[in-house]
Structure formats: C-alpha cells, structure tokens
CSV table of C-alpha atoms and ligand atoms in Angstrom, one decimal:
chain,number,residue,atom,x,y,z
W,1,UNK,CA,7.2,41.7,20.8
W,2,UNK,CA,5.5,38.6,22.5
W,3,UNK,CA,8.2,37.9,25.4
W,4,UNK,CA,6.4,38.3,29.1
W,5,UNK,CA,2.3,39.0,29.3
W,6,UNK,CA,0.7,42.5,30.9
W,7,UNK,CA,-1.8,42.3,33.9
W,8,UNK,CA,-4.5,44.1,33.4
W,9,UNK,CA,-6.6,45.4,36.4
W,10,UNK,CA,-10.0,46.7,36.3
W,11,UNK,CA,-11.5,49.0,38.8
W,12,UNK,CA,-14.4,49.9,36.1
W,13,UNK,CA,-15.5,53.6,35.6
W,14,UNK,CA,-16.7,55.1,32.0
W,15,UNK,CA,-14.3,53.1,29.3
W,16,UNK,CA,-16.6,50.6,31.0
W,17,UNK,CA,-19.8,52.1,31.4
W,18,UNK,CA,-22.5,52.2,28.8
W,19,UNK,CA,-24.8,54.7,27.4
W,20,UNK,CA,-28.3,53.7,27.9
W,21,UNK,CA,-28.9,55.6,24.6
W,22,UNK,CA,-26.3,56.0,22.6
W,23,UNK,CA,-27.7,59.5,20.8
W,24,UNK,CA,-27.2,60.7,24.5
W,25,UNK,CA,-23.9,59.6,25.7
W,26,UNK,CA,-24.0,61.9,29.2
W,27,UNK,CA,-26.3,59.4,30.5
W,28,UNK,CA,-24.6,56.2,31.3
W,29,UNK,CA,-23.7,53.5,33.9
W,30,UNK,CA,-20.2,53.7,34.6
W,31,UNK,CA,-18.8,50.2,35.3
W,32,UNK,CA,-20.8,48.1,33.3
W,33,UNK,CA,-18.7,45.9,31.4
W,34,UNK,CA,-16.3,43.7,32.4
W,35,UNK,CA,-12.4,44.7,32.0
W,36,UNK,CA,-11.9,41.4,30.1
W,37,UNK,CA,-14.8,42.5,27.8
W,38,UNK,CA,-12.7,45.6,26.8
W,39,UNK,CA,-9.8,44.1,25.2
W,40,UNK,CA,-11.8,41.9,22.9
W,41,UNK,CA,-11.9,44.4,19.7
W,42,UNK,CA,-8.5,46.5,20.3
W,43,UNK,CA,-7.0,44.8,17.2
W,44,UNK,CA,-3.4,44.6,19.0
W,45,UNK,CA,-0.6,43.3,17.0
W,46,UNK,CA,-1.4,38.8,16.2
W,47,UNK,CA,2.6,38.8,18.6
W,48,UNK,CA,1.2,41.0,21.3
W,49,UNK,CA,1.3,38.2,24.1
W,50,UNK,CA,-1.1,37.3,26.4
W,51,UNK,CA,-3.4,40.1,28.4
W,52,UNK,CA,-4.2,38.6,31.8
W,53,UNK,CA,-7.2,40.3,33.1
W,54,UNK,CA,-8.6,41.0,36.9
W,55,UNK,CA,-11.4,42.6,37.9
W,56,UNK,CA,-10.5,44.1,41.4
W,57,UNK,CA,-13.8,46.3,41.1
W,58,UNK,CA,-16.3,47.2,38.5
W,59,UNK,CA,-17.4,50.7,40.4
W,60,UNK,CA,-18.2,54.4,39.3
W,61,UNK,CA,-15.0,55.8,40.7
W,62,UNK,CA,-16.6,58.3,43.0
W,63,UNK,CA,-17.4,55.1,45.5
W,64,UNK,CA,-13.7,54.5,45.8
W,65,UNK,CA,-13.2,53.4,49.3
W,66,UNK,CA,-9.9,52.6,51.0
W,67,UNK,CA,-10.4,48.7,51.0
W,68,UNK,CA,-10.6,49.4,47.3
W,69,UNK,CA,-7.7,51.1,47.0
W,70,UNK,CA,-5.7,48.5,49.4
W,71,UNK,CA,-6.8,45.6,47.2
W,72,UNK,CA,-5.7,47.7,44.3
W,73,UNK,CA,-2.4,48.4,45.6
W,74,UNK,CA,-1.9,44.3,46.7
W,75,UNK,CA,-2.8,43.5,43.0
W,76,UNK,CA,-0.2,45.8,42.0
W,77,UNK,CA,2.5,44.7,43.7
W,78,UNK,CA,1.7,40.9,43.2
W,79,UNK,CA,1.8,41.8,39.4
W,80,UNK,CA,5.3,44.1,40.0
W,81,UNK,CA,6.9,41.5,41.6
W,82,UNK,CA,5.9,38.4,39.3
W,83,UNK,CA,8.7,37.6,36.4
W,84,UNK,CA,6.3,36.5,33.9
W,85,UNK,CA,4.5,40.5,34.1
W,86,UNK,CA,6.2,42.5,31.6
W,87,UNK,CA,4.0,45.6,32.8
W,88,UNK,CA,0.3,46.5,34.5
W,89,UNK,CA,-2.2,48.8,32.6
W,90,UNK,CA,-4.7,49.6,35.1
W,91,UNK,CA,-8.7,50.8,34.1
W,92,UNK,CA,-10.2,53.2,36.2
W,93,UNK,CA,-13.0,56.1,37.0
W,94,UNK,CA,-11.6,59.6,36.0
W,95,UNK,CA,-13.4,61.1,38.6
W,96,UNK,CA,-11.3,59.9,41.1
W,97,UNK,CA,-8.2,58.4,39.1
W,98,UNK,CA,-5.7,61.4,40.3
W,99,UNK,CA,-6.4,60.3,44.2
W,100,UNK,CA,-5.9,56.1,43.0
W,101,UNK,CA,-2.5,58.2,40.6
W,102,UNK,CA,-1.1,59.3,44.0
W,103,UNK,CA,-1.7,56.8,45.6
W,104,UNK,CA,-0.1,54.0,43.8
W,105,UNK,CA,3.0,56.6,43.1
W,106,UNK,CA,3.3,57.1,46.5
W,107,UNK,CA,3.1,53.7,48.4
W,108,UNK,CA,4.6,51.6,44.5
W,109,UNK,CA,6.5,54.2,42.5
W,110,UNK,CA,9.5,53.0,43.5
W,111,UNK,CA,9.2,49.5,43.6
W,112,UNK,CA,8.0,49.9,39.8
W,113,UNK,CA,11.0,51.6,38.9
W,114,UNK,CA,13.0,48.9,40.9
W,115,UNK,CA,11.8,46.3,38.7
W,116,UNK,CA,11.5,48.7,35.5
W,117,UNK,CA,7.8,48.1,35.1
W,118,UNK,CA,5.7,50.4,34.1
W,119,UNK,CA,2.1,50.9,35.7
W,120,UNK,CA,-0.2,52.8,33.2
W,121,UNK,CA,-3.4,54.2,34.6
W,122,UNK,CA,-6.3,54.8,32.3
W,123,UNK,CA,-10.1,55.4,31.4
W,124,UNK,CA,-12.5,57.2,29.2
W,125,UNK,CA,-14.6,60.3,29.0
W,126,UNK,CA,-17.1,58.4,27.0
W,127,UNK,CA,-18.6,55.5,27.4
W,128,UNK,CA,-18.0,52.4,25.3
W,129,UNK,CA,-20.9,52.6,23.4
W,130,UNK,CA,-20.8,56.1,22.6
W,131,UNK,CA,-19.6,57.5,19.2
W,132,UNK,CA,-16.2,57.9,19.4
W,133,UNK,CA,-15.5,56.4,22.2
W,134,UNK,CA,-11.8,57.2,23.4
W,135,UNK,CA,-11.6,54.2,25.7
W,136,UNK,CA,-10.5,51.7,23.5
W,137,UNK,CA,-7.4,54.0,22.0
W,138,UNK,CA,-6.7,55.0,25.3
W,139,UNK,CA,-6.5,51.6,26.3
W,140,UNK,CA,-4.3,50.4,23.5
W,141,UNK,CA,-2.0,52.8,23.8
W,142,UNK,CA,-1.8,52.3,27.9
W,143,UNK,CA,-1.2,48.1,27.0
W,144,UNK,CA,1.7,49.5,24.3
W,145,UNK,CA,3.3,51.5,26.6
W,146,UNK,CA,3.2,48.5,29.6
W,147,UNK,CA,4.6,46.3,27.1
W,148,UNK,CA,7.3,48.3,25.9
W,149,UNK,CA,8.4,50.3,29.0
W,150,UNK,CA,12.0,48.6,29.6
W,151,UNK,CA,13.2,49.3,26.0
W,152,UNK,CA,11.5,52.6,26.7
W,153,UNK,CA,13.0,53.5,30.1
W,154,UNK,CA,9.6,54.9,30.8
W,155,UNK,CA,8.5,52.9,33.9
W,156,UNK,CA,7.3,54.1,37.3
W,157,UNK,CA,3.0,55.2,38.3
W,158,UNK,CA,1.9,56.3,34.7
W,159,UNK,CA,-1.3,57.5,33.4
W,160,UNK,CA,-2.4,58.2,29.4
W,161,UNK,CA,-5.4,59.6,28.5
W,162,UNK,CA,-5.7,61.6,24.6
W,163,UNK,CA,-2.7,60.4,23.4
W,164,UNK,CA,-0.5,61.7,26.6
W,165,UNK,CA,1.7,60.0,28.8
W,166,UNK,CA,2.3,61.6,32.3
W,167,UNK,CA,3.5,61.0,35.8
W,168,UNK,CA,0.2,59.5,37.4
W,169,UNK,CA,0.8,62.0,40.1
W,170,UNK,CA,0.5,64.9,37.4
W,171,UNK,CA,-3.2,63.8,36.8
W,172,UNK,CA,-6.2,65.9,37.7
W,173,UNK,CA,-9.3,66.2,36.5
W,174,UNK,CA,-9.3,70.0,35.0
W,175,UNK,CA,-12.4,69.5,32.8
W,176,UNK,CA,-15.9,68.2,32.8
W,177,UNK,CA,-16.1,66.2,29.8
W,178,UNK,CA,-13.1,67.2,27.6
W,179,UNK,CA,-11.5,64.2,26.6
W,180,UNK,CA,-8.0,65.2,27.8
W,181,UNK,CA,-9.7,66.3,31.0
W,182,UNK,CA,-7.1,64.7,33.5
W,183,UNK,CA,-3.6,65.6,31.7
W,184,UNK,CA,-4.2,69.0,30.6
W,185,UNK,CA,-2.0,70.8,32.6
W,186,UNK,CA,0.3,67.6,33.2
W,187,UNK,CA,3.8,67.5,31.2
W,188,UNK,CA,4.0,65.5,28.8
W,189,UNK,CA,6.7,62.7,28.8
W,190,UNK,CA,8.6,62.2,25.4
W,191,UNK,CA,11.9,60.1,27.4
W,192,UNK,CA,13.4,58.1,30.1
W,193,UNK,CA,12.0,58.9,33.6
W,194,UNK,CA,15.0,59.6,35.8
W,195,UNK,CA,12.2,61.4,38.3
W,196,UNK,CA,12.4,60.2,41.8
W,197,UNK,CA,9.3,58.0,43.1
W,198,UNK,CA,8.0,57.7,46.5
W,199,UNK,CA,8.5,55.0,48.9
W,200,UNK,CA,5.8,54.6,51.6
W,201,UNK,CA,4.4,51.5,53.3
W,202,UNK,CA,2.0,49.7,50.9
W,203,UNK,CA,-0.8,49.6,53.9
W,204,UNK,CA,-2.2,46.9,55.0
W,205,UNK,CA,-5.3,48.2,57.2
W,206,UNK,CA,-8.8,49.4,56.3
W,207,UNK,CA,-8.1,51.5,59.2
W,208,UNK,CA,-7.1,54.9,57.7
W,209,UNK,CA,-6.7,58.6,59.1
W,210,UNK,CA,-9.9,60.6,59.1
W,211,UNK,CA,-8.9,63.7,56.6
W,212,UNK,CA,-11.0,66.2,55.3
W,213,UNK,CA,-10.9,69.1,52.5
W,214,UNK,CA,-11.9,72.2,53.9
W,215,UNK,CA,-12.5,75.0,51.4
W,216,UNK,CA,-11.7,78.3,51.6
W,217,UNK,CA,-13.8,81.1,50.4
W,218,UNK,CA,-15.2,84.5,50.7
W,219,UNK,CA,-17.6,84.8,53.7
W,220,UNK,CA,-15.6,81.6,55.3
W,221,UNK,CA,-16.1,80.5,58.8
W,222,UNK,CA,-14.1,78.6,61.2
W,223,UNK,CA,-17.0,76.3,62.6
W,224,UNK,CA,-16.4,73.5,60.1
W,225,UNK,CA,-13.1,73.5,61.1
W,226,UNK,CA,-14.0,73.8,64.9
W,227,UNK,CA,-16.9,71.1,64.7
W,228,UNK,CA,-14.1,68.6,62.7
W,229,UNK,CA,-11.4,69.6,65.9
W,230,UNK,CA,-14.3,68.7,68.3
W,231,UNK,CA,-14.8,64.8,66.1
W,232,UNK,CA,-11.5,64.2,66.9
W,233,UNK,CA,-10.3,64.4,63.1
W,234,UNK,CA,-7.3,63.3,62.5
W,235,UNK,CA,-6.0,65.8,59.3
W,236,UNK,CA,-6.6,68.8,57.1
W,237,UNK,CA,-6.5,69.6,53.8
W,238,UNK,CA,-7.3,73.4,53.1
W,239,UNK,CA,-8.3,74.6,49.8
W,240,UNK,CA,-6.9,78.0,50.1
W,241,UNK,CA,-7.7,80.7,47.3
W,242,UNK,CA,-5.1,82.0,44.8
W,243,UNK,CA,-2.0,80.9,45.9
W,244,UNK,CA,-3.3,79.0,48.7
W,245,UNK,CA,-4.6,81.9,50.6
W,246,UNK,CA,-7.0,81.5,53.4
W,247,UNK,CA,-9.8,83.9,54.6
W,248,UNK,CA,-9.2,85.2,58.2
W,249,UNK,CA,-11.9,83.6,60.4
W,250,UNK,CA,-11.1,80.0,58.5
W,251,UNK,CA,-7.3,80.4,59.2
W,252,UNK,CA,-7.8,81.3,62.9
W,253,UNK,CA,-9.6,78.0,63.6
W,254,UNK,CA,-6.5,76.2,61.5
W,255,UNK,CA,-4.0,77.6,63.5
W,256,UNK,CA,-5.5,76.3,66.8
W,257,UNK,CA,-5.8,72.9,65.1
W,258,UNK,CA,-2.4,73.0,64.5
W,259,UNK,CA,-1.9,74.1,67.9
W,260,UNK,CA,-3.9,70.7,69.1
W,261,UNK,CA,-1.1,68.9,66.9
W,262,UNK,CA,-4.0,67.9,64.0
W,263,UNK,CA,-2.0,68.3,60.8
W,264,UNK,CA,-3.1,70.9,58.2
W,265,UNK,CA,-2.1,71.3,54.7
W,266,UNK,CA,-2.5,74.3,52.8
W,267,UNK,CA,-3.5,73.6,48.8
W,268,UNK,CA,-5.3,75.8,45.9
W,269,UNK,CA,-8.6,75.5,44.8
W,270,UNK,CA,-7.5,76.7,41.4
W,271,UNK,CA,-6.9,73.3,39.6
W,272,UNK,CA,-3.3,74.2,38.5
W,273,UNK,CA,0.1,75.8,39.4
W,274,UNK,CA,1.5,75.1,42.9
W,275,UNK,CA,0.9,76.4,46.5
W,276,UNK,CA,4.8,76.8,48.2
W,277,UNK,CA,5.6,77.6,52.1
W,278,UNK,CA,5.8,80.9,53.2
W,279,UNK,CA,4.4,82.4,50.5
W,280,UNK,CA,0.3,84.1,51.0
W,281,UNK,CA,0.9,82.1,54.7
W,282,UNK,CA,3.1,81.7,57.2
W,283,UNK,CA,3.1,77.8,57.2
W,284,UNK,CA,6.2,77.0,59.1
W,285,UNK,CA,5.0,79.4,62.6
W,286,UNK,CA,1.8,77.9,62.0
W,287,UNK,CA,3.2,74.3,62.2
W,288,UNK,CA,1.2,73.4,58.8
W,289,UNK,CA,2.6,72.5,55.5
W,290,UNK,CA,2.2,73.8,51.7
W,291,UNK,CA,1.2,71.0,49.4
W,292,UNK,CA,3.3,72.0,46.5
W,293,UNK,CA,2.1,71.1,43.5
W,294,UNK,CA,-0.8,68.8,44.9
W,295,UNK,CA,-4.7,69.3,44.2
W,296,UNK,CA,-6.7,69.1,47.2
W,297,UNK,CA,-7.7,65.6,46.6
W,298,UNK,CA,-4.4,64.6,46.2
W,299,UNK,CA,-3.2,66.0,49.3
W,300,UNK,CA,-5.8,64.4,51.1
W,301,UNK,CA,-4.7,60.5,50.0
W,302,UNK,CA,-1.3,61.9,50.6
W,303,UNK,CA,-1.2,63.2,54.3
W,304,UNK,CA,-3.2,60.3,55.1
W,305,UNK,CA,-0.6,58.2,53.6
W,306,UNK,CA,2.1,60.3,55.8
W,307,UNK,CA,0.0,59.4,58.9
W,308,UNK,CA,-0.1,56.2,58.2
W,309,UNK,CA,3.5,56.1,57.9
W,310,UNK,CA,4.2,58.7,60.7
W,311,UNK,CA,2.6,56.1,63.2
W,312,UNK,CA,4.2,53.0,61.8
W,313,UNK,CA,7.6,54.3,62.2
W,314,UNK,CA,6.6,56.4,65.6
W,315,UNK,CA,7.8,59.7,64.7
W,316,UNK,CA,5.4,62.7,64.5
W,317,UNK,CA,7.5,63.6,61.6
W,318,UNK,CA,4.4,63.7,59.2
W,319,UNK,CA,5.8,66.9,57.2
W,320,UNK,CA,9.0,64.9,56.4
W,321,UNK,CA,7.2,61.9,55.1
W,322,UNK,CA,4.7,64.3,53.0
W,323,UNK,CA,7.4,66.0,51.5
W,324,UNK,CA,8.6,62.8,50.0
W,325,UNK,CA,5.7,62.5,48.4
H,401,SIN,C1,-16.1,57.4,37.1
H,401,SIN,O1,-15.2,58.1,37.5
H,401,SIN,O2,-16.2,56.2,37.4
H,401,SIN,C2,-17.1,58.0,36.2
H,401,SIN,C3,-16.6,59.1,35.3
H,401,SIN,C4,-15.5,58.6,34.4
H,401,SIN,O3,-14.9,57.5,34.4
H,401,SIN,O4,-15.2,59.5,33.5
C-alpha cells in the first residue's frame, strides 16, 4: 500500500476538541488538539506510508472566515498538484463543514479529478475524549479512502462521516448531535465518480462579496431586505418556505433588489429536497435564481463565489456561473 504519502490538513473543530468532563461530553472546546496529535493512536496498517500533517487552523468552525478558507483552498491545491501526495484528508468543524464542502468543490473539484486525487473532508460529533468518540474512525476511514482513491476511481471534493462517503457538496448539517448529522440526506457513493465538478477561480483576495441569508417566514417584512439594499450589499440568499416560497411583503422588497441589479437566490429553509425555477416563484421575470439543491449556507459561499468570478471575467453573467456550481 505504502507508494505516495496523504496531506493531512487541519482546520480543528470537535474530532479535535475536548470535553472538559468527560461524563458530560456537550460541553467541550472544539479545536483543542493538534491535527498531528489525532493520528497518533488510529492503528493504520505498519505499510500505510507517511501522514504529513498541517495545521492551517485549530478553530471552532463557526469562526470560519474567508482568509481561512483562502489559505485552505492554497493548501489544497499545493497538496493536488504535488507528485509525492497520493490524496488530502482534510479535519474540520461540522458546523460549518458544508459551506468549506462547497467551497473546495466549487473553486478544486475539478482540478482533483484532473489529477485523480481525492480530497476527503471530515470531523466528529464528539469530542476526542468523549466515550465513543467517532473522530478517530471517521478519520481512518477518510486517510483509507485518500490513499486508495485512484484504484477506487472515487476522487473529486469528498466528505465521510458514520461510515458514508458523499459528494462534499451533498453535506449538510440535518441534526444537532446525531452522529451522521451532515450526510443524512446525502447519497451514498458505492463507485466511480463520473459526476461533473466545478471549475471556478481559486481566489486569491480577502476581499469577498458581502452576501447575506435572509429568511423567510410567516409575519415577514421587507425592511431587512430594504436596510441590506440601503448598505450597498452586494447579494442575497433567501430562505424561502416549502418549496422556496416567500411571504409577500419579503418578496416585494427582493424584486426591487433585483431590479437595482443585487443578485438574489431563492433556497429552502427545510434542510432537504431541492428549490427549482419557476416553480412557488417566478424567478426568471424576477431576474433571481433557484438554488437547486443548495442549503442556504451553501448558496451563500456559492453566489459569492459566482461574483467573484462574474467580476474577474467582466460579465454580469452571475446566474451562468452559479449554475455551474
Ligand atoms: C465546530 O464546528 O467546530 C464545532 C462543532 C463540531 O465540530 O461538531
């Protein structure tokens, strides 16, 4: 097995955070140990190969900033591009793994695939102190399936978590604490990946489009939406009901957004199925977008990504660039 070495990133999160009592394992510091600290008992096979570990970040994944994710993204593609890397596992927050899932699919899926690498995202419900603990067999499995992902075909933005392996950009966190929490509603994959991965700019910048979540509701307003316009926002994500659907007063005030040519993307607060044009909205005479099968969240990285890309290339083309996605 030992030909080539895995990179292993670590951005911190629970599978290294640590209960301050271990009787009460809902009370812990996420991000406490270091990633090289979390392969020392795995008990991987004596021909395994070398694990080359990086600490990009040791942070409770609800601070994710964009510099993080950049730096991320740079230690990806270094490790992509480098012959001696047989594959990338990389350990991270749950909280906010599905938004770092879309965005390395988005800006690195296809250069993974390119180099038939696999990039495995993973991270624990409890931390590594706690009885039971899932971050240590999640990680082992994530390092197998790094190291084996050419005989496997299955390369591309990965994720496991209990035992699944999905499309990172499948992940969302469904559950509070269940342990299969981010890939419960994901399909599983049991083959080669033929699926087509995105290809946007890796960026570069700190600099991102401001984007915001607004959430739709019964009793909803327009004046978030109005007060966002009026701070020269530069995107929204609405978390439309059901289907996607958005109460009256909230939709008026995204339709003259739209109008102002601030893009809007119309998602489900549900947490699963998919939100398509046309259907509970008019999107296309409104000049906003459906965001398919993205969570809110995950729309949000994405049409900032689209900006990004939208400007670099000098189109206003956003929609076509988000649909990519
Ligand atoms: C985090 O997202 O960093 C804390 C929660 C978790 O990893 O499950």
């Amino acid at each position: 097995m030992n030909s080539g070495h895995i990179l292993l990133l670590g951005m911190g999160g629970t599978i290294a955070g640590v209960a301050m009592d271990r009787a009460k394992p809902m009370a812990y510091q996420a991000g406490a140990i270091p990633v090289s600290g979390l392969v020392q008992d795995l008990e991987l096979d004596e021909d395994f190969g070398e694990i080359e570990a990086v600490q990009v970040a040791n942070v409770d994944s609800r601070h994710m900033t964009e510099e993080l994710l950049i730096q991320l993204g740079w230690a990806v593609k270094d490790g992509l591009e480098r012959p001696d890397i047989v594959g990338i596992v990389v350990t991270h927050g749950t909280d906010t793994m599905e938004e770092t899932g879309i965005f390395l699919h988005a800006t690195l899926g296809k250069l993974a695939s390119h180099y038939k690498k696999a990039v495995i995202l993973t991270g624990a419900m409890l931390p590594a102190n706690a009885d039971h603990a899932d971050g240590p067999s999640n990680l082992r499995a994530a390092l197998y399936l790094a190291k084996e992902a050419k005989q496997t075909e299955q390369f591309g933005i990965l994720a496991v978590m209990a035992g699944k392996l999905c499309l990172a950009r499948e992940l969302s966190k469904q559950h509070t604490h269940a342990l299969d929490a981010l890939v419960v509603n994901a399909h599983e994959i049991d083959g080669p990946i033929h699926k087509r991965q995105a290809d946007l700019s890796l960026p570069g910048q700190a600099q991102w489009p401001w984007v915001e979540v607004v959430t739709s509701h019964g009793g909803a307003s327009g004046k978030l939406v109005d007060w966002l316009v009026s701070e020269h926002v530069d995107g929204i994500v609405v978390a439309g009901t059901g289907q996607g659907s958005i109460h009256g007063r909230l939709a008026d005030a995204l339709i003259k957004a739209a109008e102002l040519g601030i893009p809007v993307v119309r998602s489900s607060r549900t947490g699963a199925g998919a939100v398509f044009s046309e259907i509970s909205e008019p999107d296309s005479a409104r000049n906003w977008l459906s965001a398919r099968d993205l969570s809110p969240p995950k729309a949000r990285i994405a049409l900032q990504l689209a900006i990004l890309e939208a400007n670099s290339r000098k189109t206003d083309d956003w929609q076509s660039i988000f649909a990519t996605i």
